[in-house]
PDB file of C-alpha atoms in Angstrom:
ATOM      1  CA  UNK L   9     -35.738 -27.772 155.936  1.00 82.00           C
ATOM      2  CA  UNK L  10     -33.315 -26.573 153.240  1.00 78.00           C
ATOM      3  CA  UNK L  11     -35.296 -24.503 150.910  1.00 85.00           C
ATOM      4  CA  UNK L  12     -33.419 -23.085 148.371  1.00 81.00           C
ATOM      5  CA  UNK L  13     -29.708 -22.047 147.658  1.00 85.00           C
ATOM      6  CA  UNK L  14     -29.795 -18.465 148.647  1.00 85.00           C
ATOM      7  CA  UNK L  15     -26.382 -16.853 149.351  1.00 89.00           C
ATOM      8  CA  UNK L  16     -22.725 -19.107 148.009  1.00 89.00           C
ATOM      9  CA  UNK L  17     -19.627 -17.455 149.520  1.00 88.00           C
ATOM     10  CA  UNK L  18     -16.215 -16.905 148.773  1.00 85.00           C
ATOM     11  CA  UNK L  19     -13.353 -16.036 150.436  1.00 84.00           C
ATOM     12  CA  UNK L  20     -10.453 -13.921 148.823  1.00 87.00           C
ATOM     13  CA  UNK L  21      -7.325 -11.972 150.296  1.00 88.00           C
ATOM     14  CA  UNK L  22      -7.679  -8.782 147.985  1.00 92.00           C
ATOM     15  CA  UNK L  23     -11.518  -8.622 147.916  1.00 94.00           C
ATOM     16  CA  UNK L  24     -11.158  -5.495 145.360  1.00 95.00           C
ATOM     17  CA  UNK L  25      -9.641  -7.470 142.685  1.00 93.00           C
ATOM     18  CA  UNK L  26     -11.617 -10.379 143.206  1.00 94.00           C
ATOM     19  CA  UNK L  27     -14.927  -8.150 142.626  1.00 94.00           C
ATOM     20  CA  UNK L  28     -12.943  -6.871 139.305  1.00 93.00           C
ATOM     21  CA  UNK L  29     -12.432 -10.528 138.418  1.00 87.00           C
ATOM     22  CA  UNK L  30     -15.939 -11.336 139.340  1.00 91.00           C
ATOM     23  CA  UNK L  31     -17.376  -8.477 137.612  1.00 93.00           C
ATOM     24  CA  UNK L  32     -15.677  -9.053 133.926  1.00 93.00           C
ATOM     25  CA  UNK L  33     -16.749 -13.025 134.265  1.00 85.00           C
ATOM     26  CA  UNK L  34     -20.163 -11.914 134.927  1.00 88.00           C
ATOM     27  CA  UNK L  35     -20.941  -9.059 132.966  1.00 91.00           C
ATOM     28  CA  UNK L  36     -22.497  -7.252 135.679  1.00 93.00           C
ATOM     29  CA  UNK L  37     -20.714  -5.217 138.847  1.00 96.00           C
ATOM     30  CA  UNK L  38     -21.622  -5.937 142.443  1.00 97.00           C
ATOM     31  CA  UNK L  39     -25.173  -4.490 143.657  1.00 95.00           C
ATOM     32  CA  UNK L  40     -23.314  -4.482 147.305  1.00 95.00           C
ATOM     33  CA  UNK L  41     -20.602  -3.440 149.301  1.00 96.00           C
ATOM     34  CA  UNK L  42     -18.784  -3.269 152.657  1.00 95.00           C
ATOM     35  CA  UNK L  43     -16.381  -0.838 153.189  1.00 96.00           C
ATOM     36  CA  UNK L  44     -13.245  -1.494 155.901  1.00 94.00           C
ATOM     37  CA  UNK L  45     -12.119   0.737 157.736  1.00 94.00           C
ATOM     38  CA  UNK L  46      -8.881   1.603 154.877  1.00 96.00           C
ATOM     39  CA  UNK L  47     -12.103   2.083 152.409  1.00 96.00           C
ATOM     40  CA  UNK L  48     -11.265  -1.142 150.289  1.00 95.00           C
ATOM     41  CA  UNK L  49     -13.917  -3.843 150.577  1.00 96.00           C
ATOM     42  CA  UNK L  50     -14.163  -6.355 152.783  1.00 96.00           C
ATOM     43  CA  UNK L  51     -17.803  -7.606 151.258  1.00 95.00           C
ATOM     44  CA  UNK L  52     -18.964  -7.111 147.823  1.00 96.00           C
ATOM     45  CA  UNK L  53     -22.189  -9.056 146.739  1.00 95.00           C
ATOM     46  CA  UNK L  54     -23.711  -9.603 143.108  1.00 94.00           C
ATOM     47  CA  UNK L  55     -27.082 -11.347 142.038  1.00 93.00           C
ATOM     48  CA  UNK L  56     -26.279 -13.298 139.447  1.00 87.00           C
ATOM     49  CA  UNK L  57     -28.456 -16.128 137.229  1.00 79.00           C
ATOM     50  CA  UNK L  58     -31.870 -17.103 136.382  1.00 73.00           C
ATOM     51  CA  UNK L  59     -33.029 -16.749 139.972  1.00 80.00           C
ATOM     52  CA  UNK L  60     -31.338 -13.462 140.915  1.00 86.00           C
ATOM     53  CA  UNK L  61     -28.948 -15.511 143.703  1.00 87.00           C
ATOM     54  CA  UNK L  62     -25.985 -14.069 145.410  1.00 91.00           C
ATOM     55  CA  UNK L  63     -22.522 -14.384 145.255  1.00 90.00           C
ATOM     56  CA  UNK L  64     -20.656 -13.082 148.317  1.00 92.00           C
ATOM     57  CA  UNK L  65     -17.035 -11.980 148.271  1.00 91.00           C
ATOM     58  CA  UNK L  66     -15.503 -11.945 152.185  1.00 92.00           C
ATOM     59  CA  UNK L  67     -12.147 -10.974 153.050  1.00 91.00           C
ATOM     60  CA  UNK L  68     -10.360 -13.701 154.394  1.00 85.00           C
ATOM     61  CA  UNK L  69     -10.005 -12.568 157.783  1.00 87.00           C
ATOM     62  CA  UNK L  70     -13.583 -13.295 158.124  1.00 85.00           C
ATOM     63  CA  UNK L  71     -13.671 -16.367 157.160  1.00 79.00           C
ATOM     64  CA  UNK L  72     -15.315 -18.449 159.631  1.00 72.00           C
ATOM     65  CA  UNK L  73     -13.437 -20.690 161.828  1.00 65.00           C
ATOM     66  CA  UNK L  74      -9.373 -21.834 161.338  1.00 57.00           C
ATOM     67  CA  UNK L  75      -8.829 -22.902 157.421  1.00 54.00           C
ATOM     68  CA  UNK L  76      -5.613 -24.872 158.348  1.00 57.00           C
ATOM     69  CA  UNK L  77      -4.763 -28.490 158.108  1.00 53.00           C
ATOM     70  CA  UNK L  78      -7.918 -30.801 158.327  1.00 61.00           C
ATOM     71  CA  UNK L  79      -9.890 -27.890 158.893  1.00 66.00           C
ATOM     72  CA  UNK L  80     -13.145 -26.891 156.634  1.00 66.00           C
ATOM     73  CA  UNK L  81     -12.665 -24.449 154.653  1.00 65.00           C
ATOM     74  CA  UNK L  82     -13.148 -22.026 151.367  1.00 68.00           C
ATOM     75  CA  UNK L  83     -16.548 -21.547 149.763  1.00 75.00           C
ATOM     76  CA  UNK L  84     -19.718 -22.025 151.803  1.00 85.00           C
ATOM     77  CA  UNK L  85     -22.797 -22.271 150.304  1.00 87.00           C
ATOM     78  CA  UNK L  86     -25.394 -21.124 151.925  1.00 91.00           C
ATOM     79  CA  UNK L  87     -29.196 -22.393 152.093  1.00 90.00           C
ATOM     80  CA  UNK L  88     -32.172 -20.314 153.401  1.00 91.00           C
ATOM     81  CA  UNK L  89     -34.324 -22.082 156.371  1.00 92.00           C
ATOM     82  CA  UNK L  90     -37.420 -20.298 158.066  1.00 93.00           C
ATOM     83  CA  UNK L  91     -35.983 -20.946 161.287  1.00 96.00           C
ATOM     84  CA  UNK L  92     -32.217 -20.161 161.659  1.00 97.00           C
ATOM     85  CA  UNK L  93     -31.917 -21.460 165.484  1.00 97.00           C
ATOM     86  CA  UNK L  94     -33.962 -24.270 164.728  1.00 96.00           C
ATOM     87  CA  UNK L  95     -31.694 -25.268 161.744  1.00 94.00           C
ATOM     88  CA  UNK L  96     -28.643 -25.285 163.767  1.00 96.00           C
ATOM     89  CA  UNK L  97     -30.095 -27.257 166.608  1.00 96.00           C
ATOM     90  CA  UNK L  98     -31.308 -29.826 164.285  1.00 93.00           C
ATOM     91  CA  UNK L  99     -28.104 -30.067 162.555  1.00 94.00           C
ATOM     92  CA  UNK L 100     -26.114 -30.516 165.752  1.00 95.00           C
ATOM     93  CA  UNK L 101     -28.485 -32.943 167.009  1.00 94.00           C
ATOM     94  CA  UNK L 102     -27.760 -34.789 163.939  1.00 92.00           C
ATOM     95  CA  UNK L 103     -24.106 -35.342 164.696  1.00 92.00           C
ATOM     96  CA  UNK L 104     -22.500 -31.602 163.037  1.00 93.00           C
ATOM     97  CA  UNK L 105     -20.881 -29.477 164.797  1.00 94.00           C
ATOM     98  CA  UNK L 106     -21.394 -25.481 165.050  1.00 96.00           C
ATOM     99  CA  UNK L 107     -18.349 -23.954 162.852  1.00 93.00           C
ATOM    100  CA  UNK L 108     -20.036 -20.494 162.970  1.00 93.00           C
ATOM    101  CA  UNK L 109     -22.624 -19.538 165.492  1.00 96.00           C
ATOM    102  CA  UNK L 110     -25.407 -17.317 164.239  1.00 97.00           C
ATOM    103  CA  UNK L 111     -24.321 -14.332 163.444  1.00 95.00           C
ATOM    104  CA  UNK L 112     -26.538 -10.768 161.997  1.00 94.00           C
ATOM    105  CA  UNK L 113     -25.093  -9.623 159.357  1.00 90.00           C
ATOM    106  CA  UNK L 114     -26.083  -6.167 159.055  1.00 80.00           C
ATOM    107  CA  UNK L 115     -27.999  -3.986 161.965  1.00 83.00           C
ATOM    108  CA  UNK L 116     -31.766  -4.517 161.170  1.00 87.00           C
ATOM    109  CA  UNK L 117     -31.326  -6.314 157.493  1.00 90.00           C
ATOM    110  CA  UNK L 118     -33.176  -9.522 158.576  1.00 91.00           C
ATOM    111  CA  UNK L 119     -29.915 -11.602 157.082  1.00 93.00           C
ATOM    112  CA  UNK L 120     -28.563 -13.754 159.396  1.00 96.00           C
ATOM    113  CA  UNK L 121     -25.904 -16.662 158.809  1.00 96.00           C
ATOM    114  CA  UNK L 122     -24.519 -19.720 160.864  1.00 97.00           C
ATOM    115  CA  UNK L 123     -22.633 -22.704 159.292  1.00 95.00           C
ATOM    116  CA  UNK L 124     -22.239 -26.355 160.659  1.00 91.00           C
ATOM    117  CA  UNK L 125     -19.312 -28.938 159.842  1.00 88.00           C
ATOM    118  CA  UNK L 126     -21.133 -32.058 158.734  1.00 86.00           C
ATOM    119  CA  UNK L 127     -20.112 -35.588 160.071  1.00 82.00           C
ATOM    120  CA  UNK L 128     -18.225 -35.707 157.082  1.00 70.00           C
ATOM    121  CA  UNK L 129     -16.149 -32.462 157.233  1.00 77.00           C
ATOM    122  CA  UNK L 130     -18.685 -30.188 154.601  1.00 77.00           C
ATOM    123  CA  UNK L 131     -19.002 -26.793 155.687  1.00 87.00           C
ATOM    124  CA  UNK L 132     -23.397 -26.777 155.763  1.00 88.00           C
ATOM    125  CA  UNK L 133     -24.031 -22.774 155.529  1.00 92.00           C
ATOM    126  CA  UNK L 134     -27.485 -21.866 156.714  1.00 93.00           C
ATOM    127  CA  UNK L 135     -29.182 -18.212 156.766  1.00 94.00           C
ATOM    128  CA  UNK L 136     -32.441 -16.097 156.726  1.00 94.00           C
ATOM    129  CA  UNK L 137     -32.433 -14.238 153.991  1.00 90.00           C
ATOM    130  CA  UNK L 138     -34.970 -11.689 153.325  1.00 91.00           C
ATOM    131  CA  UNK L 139     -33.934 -11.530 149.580  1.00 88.00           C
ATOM    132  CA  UNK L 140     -34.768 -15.371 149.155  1.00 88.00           C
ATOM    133  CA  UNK L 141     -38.405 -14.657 150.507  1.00 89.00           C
ATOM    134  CA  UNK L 142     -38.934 -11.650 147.998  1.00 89.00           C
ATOM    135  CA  UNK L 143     -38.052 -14.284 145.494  1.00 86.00           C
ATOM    136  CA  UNK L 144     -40.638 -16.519 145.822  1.00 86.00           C
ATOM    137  CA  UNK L 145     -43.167 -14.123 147.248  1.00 90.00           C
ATOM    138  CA  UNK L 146     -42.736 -12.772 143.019  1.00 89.00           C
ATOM    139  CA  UNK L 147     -43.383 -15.998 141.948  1.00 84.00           C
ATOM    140  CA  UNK L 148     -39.436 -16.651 140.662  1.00 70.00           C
TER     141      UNK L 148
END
């Protein structure tokens, strides 16, 4: 079901200086971003690595679900399945419970996201991602 590590990410109050932090520990500068409505970021994505794979900075208010005591939180990593619904219903049939439902994330972009907390408190990130399938469809 879990095919391959497509999208990890992280969470960060000031996503601006994150990115800047990101950027000078990676050599490279964000191929994405999500202006709020102040103009500052609230999403900046970079393809890092061998396998072109994407590191997501969210602001914090987006994170998904309460991040308070005994609550899952910080990064989620997230794995591309074929069949998002499918995924989750499996996963809650297995004993996890839905920490964020499925959720588009961007009109039309074919990415999608949900997460599950696992039986043992692991935020499980699942998604289609579009970007994943290009991947292997060039033989990466």
């Amino acid at each position: 079901m879990l095919r391959g590590l497509a999208t990890i990410s992280f969470f960060a109050d000031d996503v601006e200086a994150a990115g800047e932090w990101y950027a000078e520990l990676l050599g490279a500068r964000p191929y994405f971003r999500v202006p709020g409505p102040d103009g500052r970021a609230v999403y900046l994505e970079f393809r890092i690595g061998d396998h072109q794979q994407e590191l997501g900075l969210i602001d914090t208010r987006f994170r998904p679900g309460a991040a308070g005591a005994g609550e899952p939180g910080g990064a989620v990593a997230y794995w591309h399945v074929d069949d998002l619904e499918g995924a989750v219903e499996r996963l809650v049939s297995m004993g996890a419970r839905v920490h964020e439902k499925v959720t588009a994330r961007g009109e039309g972009t074919g990415f999608a996201t949900a997460s599950v907390v696992d039986p043992f408190g692991n935020v499980l990130g699942v998604m289609t991602n579009p970007h994943y399938l290009r991947m292997l469809a060039a033989g990466r």
